[in-house]
mmCIF file of C-alpha atoms in Angstrom:
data_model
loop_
_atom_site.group_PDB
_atom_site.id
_atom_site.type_symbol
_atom_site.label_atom_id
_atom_site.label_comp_id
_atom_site.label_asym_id
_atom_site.label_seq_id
_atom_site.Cartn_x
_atom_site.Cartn_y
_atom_site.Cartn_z
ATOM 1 C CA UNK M 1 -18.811 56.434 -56.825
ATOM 2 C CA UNK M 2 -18.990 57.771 -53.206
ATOM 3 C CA UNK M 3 -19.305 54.177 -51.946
ATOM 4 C CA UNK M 4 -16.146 53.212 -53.754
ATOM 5 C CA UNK M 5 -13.853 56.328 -52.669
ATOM 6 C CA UNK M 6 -15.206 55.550 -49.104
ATOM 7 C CA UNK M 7 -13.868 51.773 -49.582
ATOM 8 C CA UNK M 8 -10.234 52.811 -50.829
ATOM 9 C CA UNK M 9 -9.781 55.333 -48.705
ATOM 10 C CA UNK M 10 -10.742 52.890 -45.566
ATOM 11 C CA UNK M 11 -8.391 50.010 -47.116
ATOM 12 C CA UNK M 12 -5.517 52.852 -47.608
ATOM 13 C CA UNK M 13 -5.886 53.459 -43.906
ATOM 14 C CA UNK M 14 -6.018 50.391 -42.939
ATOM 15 C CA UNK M 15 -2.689 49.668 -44.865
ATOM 16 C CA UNK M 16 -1.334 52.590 -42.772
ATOM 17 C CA UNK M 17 -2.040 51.207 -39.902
ATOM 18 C CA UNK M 18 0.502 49.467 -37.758
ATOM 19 C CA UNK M 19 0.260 45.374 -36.930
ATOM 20 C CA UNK M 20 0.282 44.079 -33.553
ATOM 21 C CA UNK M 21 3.294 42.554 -33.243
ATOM 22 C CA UNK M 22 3.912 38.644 -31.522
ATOM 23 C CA UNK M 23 5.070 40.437 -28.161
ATOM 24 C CA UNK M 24 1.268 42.199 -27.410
ATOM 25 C CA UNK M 25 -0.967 40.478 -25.506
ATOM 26 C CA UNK M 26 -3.776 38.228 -27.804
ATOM 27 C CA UNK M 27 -6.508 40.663 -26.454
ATOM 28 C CA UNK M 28 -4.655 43.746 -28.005
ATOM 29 C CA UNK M 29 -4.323 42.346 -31.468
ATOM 30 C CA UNK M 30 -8.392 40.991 -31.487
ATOM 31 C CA UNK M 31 -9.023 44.557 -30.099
ATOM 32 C CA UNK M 32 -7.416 46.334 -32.549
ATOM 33 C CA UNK M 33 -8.431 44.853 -35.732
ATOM 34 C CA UNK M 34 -12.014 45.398 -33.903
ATOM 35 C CA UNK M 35 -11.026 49.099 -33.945
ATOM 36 C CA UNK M 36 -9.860 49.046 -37.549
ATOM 37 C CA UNK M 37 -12.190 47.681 -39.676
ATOM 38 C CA UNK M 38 -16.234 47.029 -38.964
ATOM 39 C CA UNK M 39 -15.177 43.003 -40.162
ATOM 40 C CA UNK M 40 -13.670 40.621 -38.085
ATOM 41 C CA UNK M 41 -9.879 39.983 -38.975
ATOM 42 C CA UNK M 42 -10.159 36.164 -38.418
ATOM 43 C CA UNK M 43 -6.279 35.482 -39.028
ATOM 44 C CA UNK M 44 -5.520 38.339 -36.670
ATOM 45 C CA UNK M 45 -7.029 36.568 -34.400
ATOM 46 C CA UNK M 46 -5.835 32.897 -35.274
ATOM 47 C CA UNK M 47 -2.453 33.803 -34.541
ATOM 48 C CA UNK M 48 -2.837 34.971 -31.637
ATOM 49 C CA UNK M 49 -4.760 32.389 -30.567
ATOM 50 C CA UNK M 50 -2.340 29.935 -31.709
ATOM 51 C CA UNK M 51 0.139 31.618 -29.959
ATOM 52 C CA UNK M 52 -1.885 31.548 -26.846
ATOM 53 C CA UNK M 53 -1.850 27.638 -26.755
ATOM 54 C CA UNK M 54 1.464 27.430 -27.962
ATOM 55 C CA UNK M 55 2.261 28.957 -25.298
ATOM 56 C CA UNK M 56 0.561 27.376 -22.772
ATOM 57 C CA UNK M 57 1.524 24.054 -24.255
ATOM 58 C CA UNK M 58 4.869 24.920 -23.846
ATOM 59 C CA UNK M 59 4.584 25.944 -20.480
ATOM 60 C CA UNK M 60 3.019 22.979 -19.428
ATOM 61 C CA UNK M 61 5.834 20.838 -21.483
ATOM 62 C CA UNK M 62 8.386 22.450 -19.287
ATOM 63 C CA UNK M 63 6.489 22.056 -15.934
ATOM 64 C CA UNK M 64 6.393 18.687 -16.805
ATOM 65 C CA UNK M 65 9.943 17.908 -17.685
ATOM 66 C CA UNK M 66 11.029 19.784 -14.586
ATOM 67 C CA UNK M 67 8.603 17.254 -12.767
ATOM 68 C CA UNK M 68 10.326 14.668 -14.673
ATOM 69 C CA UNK M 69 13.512 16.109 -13.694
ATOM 70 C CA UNK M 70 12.919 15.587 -9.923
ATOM 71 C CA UNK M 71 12.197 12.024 -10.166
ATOM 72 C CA UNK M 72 14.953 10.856 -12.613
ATOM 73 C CA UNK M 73 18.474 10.733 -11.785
ATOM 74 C CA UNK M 74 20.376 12.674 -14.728
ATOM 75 C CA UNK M 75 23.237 10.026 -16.259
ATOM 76 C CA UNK M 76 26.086 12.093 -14.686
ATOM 77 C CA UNK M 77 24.144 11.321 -11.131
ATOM 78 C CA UNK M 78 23.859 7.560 -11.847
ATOM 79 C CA UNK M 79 26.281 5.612 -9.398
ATOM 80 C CA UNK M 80 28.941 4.203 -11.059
ATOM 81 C CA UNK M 81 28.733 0.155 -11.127
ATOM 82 C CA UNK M 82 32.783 -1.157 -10.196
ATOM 83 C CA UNK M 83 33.538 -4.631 -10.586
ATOM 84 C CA UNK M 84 36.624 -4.199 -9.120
ATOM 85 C CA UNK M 85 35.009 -2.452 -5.733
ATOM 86 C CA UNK M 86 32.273 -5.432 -5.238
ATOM 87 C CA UNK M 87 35.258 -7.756 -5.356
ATOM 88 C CA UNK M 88 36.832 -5.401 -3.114
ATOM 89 C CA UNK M 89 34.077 -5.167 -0.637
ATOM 90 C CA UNK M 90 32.831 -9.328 -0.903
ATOM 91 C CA UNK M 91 37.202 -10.051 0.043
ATOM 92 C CA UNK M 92 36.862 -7.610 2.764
ATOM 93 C CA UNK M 93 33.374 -9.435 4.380
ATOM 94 C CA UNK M 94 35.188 -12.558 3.723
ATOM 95 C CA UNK M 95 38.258 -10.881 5.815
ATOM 96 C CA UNK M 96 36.066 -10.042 8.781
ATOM 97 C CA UNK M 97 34.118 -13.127 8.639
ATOM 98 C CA UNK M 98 37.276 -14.898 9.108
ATOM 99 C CA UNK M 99 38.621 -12.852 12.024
ATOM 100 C CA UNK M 100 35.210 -13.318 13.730
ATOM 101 C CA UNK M 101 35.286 -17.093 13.028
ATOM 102 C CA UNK M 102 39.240 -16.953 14.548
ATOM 103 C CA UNK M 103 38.062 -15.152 17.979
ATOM 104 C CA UNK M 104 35.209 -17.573 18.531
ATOM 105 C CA UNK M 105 37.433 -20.557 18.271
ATOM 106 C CA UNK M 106 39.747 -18.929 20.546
ATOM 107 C CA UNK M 107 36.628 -18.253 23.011
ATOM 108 C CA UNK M 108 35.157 -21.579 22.641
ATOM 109 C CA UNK M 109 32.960 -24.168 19.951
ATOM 110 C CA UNK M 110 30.339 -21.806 18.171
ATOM 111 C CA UNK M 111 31.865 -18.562 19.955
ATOM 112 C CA UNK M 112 30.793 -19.714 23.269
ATOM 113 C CA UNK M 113 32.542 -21.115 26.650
ATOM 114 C CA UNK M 114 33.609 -24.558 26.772
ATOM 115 C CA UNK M 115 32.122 -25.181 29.664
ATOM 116 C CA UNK M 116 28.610 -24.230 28.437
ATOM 117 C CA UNK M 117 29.339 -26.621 25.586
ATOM 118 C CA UNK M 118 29.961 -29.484 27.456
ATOM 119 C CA UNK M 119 26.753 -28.656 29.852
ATOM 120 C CA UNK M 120 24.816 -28.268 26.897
ATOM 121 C CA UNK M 121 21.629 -31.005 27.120
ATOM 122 C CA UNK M 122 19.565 -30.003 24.380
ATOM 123 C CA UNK M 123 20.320 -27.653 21.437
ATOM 124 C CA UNK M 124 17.911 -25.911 18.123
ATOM 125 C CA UNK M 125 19.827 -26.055 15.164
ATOM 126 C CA UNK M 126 16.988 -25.201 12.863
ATOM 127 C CA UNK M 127 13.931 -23.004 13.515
ATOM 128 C CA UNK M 128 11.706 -21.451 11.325
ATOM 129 C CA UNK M 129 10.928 -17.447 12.400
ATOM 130 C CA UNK M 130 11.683 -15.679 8.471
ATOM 131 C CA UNK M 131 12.308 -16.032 5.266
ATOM 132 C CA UNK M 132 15.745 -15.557 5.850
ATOM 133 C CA UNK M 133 15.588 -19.594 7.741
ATOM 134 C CA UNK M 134 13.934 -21.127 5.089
ATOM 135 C CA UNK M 135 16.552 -19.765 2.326
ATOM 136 C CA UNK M 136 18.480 -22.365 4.796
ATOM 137 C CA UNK M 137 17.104 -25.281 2.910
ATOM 138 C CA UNK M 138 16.251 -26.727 -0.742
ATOM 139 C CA UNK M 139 13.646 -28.155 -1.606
ATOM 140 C CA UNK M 140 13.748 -31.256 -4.770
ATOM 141 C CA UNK M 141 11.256 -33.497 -6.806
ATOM 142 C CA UNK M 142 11.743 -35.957 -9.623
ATOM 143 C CA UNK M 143 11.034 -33.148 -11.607
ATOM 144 C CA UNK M 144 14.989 -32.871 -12.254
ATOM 145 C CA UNK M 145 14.293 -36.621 -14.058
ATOM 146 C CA UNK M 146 11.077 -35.537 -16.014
ATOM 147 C CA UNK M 147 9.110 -36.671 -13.257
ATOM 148 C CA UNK M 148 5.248 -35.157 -12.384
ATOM 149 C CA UNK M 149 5.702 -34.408 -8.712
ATOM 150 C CA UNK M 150 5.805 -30.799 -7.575
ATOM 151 C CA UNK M 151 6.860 -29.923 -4.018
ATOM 152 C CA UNK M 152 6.598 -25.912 -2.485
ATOM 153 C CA UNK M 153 8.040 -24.551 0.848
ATOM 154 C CA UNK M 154 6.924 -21.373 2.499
ATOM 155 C CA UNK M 155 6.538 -20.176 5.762
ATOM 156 C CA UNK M 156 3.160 -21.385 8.330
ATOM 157 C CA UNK M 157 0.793 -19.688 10.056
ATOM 158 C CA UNK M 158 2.223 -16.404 12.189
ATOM 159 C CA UNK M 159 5.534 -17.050 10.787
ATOM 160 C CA UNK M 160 6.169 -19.534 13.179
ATOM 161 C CA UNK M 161 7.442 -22.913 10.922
ATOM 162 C CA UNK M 162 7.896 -24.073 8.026
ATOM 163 C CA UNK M 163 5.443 -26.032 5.581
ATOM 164 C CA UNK M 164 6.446 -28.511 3.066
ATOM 165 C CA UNK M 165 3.588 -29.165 0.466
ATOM 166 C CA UNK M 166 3.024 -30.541 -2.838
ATOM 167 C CA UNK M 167 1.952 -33.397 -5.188
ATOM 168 C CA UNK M 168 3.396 -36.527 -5.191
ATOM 169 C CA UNK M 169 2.989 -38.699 -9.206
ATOM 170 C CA UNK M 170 4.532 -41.619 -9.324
ATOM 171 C CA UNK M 171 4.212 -41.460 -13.253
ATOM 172 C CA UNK M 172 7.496 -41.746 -14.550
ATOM 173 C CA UNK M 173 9.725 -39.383 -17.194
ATOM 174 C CA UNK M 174 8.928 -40.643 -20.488
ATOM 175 C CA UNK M 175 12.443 -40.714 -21.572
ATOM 176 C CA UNK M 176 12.896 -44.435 -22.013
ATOM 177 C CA UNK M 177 15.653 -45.234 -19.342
ATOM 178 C CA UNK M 178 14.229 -44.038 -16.243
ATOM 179 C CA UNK M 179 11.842 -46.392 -14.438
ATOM 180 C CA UNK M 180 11.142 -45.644 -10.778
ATOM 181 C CA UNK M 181 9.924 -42.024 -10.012
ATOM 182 C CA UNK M 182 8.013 -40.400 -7.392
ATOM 183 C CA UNK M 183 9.587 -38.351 -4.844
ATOM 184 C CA UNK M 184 9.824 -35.143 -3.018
ATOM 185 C CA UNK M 185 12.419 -34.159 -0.531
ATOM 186 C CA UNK M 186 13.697 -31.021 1.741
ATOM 187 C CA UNK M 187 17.425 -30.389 2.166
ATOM 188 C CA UNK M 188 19.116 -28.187 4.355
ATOM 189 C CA UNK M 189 21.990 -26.081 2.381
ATOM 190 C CA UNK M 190 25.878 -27.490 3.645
ATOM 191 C CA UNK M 191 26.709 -24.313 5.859
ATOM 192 C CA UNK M 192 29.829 -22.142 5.054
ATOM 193 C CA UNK M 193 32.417 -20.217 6.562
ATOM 194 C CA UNK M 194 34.853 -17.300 4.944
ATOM 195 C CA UNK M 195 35.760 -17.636 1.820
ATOM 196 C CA UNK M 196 33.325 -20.463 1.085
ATOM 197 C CA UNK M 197 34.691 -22.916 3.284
ATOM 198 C CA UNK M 198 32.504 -25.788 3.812
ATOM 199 C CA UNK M 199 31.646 -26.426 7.540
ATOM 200 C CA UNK M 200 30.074 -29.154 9.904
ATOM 201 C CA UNK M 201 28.149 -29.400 12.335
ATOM 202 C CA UNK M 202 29.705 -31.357 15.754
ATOM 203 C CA UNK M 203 26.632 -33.118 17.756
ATOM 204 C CA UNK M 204 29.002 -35.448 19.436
ATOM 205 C CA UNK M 205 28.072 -34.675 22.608
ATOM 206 C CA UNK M 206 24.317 -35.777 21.148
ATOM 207 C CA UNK M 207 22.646 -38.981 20.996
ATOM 208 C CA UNK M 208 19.169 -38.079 20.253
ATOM 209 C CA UNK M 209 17.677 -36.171 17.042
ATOM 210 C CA UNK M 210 14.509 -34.545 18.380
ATOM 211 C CA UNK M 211 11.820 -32.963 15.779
ATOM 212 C CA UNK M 212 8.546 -31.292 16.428
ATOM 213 C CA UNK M 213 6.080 -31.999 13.561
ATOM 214 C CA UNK M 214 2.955 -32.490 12.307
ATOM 215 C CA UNK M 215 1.670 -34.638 8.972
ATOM 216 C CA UNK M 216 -1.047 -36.099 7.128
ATOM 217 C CA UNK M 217 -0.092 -39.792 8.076
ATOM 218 C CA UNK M 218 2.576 -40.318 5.618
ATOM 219 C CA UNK M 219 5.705 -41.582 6.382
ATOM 220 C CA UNK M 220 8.905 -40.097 5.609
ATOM 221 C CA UNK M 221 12.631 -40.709 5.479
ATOM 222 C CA UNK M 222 15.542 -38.451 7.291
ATOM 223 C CA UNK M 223 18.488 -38.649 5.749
ATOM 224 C CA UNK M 224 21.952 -37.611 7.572
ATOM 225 C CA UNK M 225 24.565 -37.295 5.257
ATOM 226 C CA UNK M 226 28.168 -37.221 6.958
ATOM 227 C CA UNK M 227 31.109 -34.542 5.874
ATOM 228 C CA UNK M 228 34.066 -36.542 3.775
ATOM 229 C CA UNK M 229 36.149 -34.710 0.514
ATOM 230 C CA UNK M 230 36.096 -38.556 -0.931
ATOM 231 C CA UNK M 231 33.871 -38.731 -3.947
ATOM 232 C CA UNK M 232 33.345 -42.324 -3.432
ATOM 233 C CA UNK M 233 31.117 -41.507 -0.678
ATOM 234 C CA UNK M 234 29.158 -38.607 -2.113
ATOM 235 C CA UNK M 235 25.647 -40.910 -1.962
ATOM 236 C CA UNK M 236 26.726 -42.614 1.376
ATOM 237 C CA UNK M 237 23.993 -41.675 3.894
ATOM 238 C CA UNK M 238 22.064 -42.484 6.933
ATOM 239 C CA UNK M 239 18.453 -43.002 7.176
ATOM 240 C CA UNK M 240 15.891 -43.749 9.571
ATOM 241 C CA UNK M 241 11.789 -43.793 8.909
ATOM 242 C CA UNK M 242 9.651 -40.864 10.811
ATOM 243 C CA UNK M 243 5.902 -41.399 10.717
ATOM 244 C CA UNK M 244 3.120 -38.772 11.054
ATOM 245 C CA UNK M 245 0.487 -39.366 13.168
ATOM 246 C CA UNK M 246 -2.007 -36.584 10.479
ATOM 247 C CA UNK M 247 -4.666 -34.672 12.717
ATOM 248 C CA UNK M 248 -4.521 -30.799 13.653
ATOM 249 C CA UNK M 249 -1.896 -31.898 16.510
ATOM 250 C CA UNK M 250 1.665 -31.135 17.120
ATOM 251 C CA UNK M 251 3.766 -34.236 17.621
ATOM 252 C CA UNK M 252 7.592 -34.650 19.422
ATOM 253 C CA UNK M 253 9.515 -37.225 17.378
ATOM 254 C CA UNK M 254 12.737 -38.529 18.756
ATOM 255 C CA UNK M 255 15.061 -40.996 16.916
ATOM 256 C CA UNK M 256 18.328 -41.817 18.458
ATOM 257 C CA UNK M 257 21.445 -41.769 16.337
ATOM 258 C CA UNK M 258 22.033 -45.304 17.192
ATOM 259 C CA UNK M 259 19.036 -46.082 15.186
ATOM 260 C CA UNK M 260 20.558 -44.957 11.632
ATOM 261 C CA UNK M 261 21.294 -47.242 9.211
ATOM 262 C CA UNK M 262 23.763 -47.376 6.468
ATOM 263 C CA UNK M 263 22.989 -46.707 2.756
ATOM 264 C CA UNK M 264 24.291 -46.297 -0.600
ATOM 265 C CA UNK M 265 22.054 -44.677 -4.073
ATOM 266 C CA UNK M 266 19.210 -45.245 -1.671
ATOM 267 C CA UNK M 267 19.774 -49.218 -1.080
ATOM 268 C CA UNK M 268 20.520 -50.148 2.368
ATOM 269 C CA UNK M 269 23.766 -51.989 2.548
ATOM 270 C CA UNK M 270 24.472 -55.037 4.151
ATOM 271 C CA UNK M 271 28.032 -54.317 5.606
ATOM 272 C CA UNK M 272 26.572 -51.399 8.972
ATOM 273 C CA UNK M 273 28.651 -48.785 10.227
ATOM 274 C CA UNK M 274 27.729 -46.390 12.996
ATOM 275 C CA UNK M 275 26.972 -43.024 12.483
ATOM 276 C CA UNK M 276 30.007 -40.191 13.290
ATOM 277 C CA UNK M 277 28.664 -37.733 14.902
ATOM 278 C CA UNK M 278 31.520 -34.675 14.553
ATOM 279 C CA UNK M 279 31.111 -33.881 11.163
ATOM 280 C CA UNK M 280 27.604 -33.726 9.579
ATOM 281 C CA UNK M 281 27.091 -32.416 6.471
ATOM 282 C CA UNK M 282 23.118 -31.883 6.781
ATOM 283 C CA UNK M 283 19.936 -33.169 7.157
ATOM 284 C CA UNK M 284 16.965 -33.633 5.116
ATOM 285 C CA UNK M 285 13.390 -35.018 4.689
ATOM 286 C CA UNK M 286 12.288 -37.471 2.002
ATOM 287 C CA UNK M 287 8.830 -38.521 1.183
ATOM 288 C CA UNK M 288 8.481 -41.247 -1.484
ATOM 289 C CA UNK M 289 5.646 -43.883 -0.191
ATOM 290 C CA UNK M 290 4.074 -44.200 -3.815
ATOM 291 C CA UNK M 291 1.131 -42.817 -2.690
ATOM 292 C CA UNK M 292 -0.020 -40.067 -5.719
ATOM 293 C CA UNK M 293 -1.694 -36.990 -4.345
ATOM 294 C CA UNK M 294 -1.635 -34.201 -2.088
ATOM 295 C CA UNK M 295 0.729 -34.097 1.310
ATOM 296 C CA UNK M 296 1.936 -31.419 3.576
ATOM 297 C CA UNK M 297 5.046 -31.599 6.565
ATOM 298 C CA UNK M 298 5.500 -28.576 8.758
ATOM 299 C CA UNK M 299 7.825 -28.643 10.994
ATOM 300 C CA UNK M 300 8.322 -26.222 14.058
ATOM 301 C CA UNK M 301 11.789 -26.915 15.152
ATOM 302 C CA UNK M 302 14.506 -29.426 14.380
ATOM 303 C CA UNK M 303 17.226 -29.995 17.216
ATOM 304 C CA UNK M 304 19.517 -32.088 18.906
ATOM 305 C CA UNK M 305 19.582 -33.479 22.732
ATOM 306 C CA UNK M 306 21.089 -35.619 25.160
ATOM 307 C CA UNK M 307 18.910 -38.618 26.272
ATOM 308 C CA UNK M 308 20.495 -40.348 29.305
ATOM 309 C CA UNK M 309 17.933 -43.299 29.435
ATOM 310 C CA UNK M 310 19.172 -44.178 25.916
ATOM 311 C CA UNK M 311 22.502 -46.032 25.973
ATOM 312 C CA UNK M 312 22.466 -47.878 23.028
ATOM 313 C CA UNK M 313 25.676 -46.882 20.858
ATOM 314 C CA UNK M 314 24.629 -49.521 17.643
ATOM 315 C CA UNK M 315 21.107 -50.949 17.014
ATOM 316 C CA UNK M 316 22.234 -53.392 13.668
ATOM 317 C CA UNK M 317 24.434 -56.316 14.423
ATOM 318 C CA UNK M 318 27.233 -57.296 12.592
ATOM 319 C CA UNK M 319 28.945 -60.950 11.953
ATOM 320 C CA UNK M 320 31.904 -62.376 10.295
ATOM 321 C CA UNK M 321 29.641 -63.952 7.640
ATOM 322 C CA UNK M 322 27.978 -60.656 6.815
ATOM 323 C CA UNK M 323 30.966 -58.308 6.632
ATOM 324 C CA UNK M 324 34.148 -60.381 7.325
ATOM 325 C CA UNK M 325 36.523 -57.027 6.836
ATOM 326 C CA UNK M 326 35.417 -55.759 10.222
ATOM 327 C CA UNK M 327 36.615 -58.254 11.829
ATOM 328 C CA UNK M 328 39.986 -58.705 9.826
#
C-alpha cells in the first residue's frame, strides 16, 4: 500500500507540474522531464527534437531561397521585350547606315579619295581572319536535290583562311526525275547596303582575278555571276576552270577576266559575251569532277589586280554564222 500512495502522489505532482512550452530551448524540456520523473519522457523529447530539425530545415530552406534570390531576376526585374523598340532601333541603324553610305560617296568610291581609286593596282576583297568573314559566304551540295554529298566550311589553322571540305557522291536522289548529281560549291553572300539594298562590287579598273590557294589536285569551277533585276538572267554566269596543284604548298592562281566564258543552267552557250566588270554580284567556287570521295580547298585570300602585260579584252571569237545578232 505504501508503494502505491508513493506512485499517486508522484503522478499528482507530476500533473502539477508545468510543461515546457515550444519557445524553451530543446535542452530545457529533456532536462526537465529528467528532473521530474526517474523515466525518460520520450515524447518530451521527440518534440523537441522535431522542432530542432524543423527548425534547422527551415533555416536552411530560407538560406537557400535567398541564394536563389541573388541569382534569379524576380519577374518585375525581367526587361521588357518591345517589338515596336527593335523596329525602332533596326530603322534607326538602317538611318545611320545610310548617312554613312551618303558621306562616303560624297568623299569618294568605298569612302575613299578618287585619286587613290584610280591608283589602286591590286585590291583584297575577301580574306579570311574570323568567323565574322566566313558568315560572308554559303556553302551548297546536291543535298538540296536528295543528293549524298556533304560539304563543311570553317576556319584553318591560326585563324588565318578558310577551308572548304567534304564528300563528294555522285549517287543520285532517288526521286525518279533527277539524273545528274554530284556537287559541292562555296558562294559568297550578294552584299547589302541600308535598308537591304542590294549592292555591287565595281572592279572595272581590274583585269585580273588573283587567288591564293591550295588543293588536293582537283579541279574546280569559279563562277562570276553579274548584277541585273531581269529574271531572265538569274542563271546567266561566267566561268572559268582553276586547278590545284595538291601538296602541303601554297599556290598564286591568276585568271584574267578576259578568259570567262558565257553560260546558262550550267551549259556553255554558243552566242559569247564579255564579262562587265562594274556590277558583280559575287563569286563562288564549284567542285563537281565526278570523282566520289574526300576533298578539301582553303583559300587564303581572294582579290583583284591590275596586270599590265595582259591586254587581251576577249579570248572567244565570235562570227556571223555563230551568233548573227551581233553583228545585225
Amino acid at each position: 500500500m505504501a508503494f502505491v500512495h508513493k506512485m499517486l502522489a508522484s503522478t499528482y505532482i507530476l500533473r502539477k507540474c508545468p510543461k515546457p512550452s515550444i519557445g524553451l530551448h530543446p535542452l530545457a524540456g529533456i532536462h526537465f522531464a529528467d528532473y521530474s520523473s526517474n523515466r525518460p519522457q520520450k515524447p518530451v523529447a521527440a518534440t523537441g527534437k522535431a522542432f530542432s530539425q524543423r527548425k534547422t530545415q527551415g533555416g536552411l530552406q530560407e538560406h537557400h531561397q535567398q541564394e536563389v534570390a541573388l541569382d534569379t531576376i524576380s519577374p518585375e526585374e525581367k526587361p521588357e521585350v518591345s517589338f515596336d523598340k527593335a523596329i525602332r532601333d533596326e530603322i534607326k541603324d538602317h538611318f545611320w547606315r545610310l548617312k554613312d553610305e551618303l558621306v562616303n560617296h560624297w568623299i569618294g568610291p568605298e569612302g575613299r579619295p578618287l585619286h587613290e581609286v584610280l591608283l589602286e593596282q591590286a585590291k583584297v576583297v575577301w580574306q579570311f581572319s574570323g568567323k565574322e568573314d566566313l558568315d560572308k559566304w554559303i556553302v551548297t551540295s546536291d543535298k538540296t536535290i536528295g543528293g549524298r554529298s556533304e560539304v563543311f566550311l570553317k576556319m584553318g589553322k591560326n585563324n588565318q583562311s578558310a577551308l572548304l571540305y567534304g564528300t563528294l557522291s555522285s549517287e543520285g536522289p532517288y526521286d525518279g526525275d533527277s539524273r545528274q548529281s554530284g556537287y559541292c560549291a562555296m558562294i559568297s553572300r550578294v552584299p547589302r547596303g541600308a535598308f537591304e539594298r542590294r549592292k555591287s562590287y565595281d572592279w572595272s579598273q581590274f583585269n585580273t582575278l588573283y587567288l591564293r590557294v591550295r588543293g588536293d589536285g582537283r579541279p574546280w569551277m569559279v563562277n562570276i555571276k553579274e548584277d541585273s533585276d531581269f529574271i531572265q538572267r538569274k542563271n546567266q554566269m561566267y566561268s572559268y576552270f582553276m586547278f590545284t596543284r595538291g601538296g602541303p604548298y601554297w599556290q598564286e592562281v591568276k585568271i584574267p577576266f578576259s578568259k570567262f566564258f558565257f553560260s546558262n543552267q550550267g551549259r556553255v552557250r554558243d552566242v559569247q559575251s564579255q564579262l562587265l566588270l562594274d556590277k558583280i554580284s559575287f563569286i563562288g567556287f564549284t567542285l563537281a569532277d565526278k570523282v566520289d570521295g574526300p576533298f578539301f580547298l582553303e583559300i587564303d585570300f581572294i582579290g583583284v589586280f591590275t596586270d599590265p602585260a595582259h591586254t587581251e579584252e576577249f579570248a572567244y571569237e565570235n562570227s556571223p554564222e555563230i551568233s548573227p545578232r551581233l553583228f545585225n
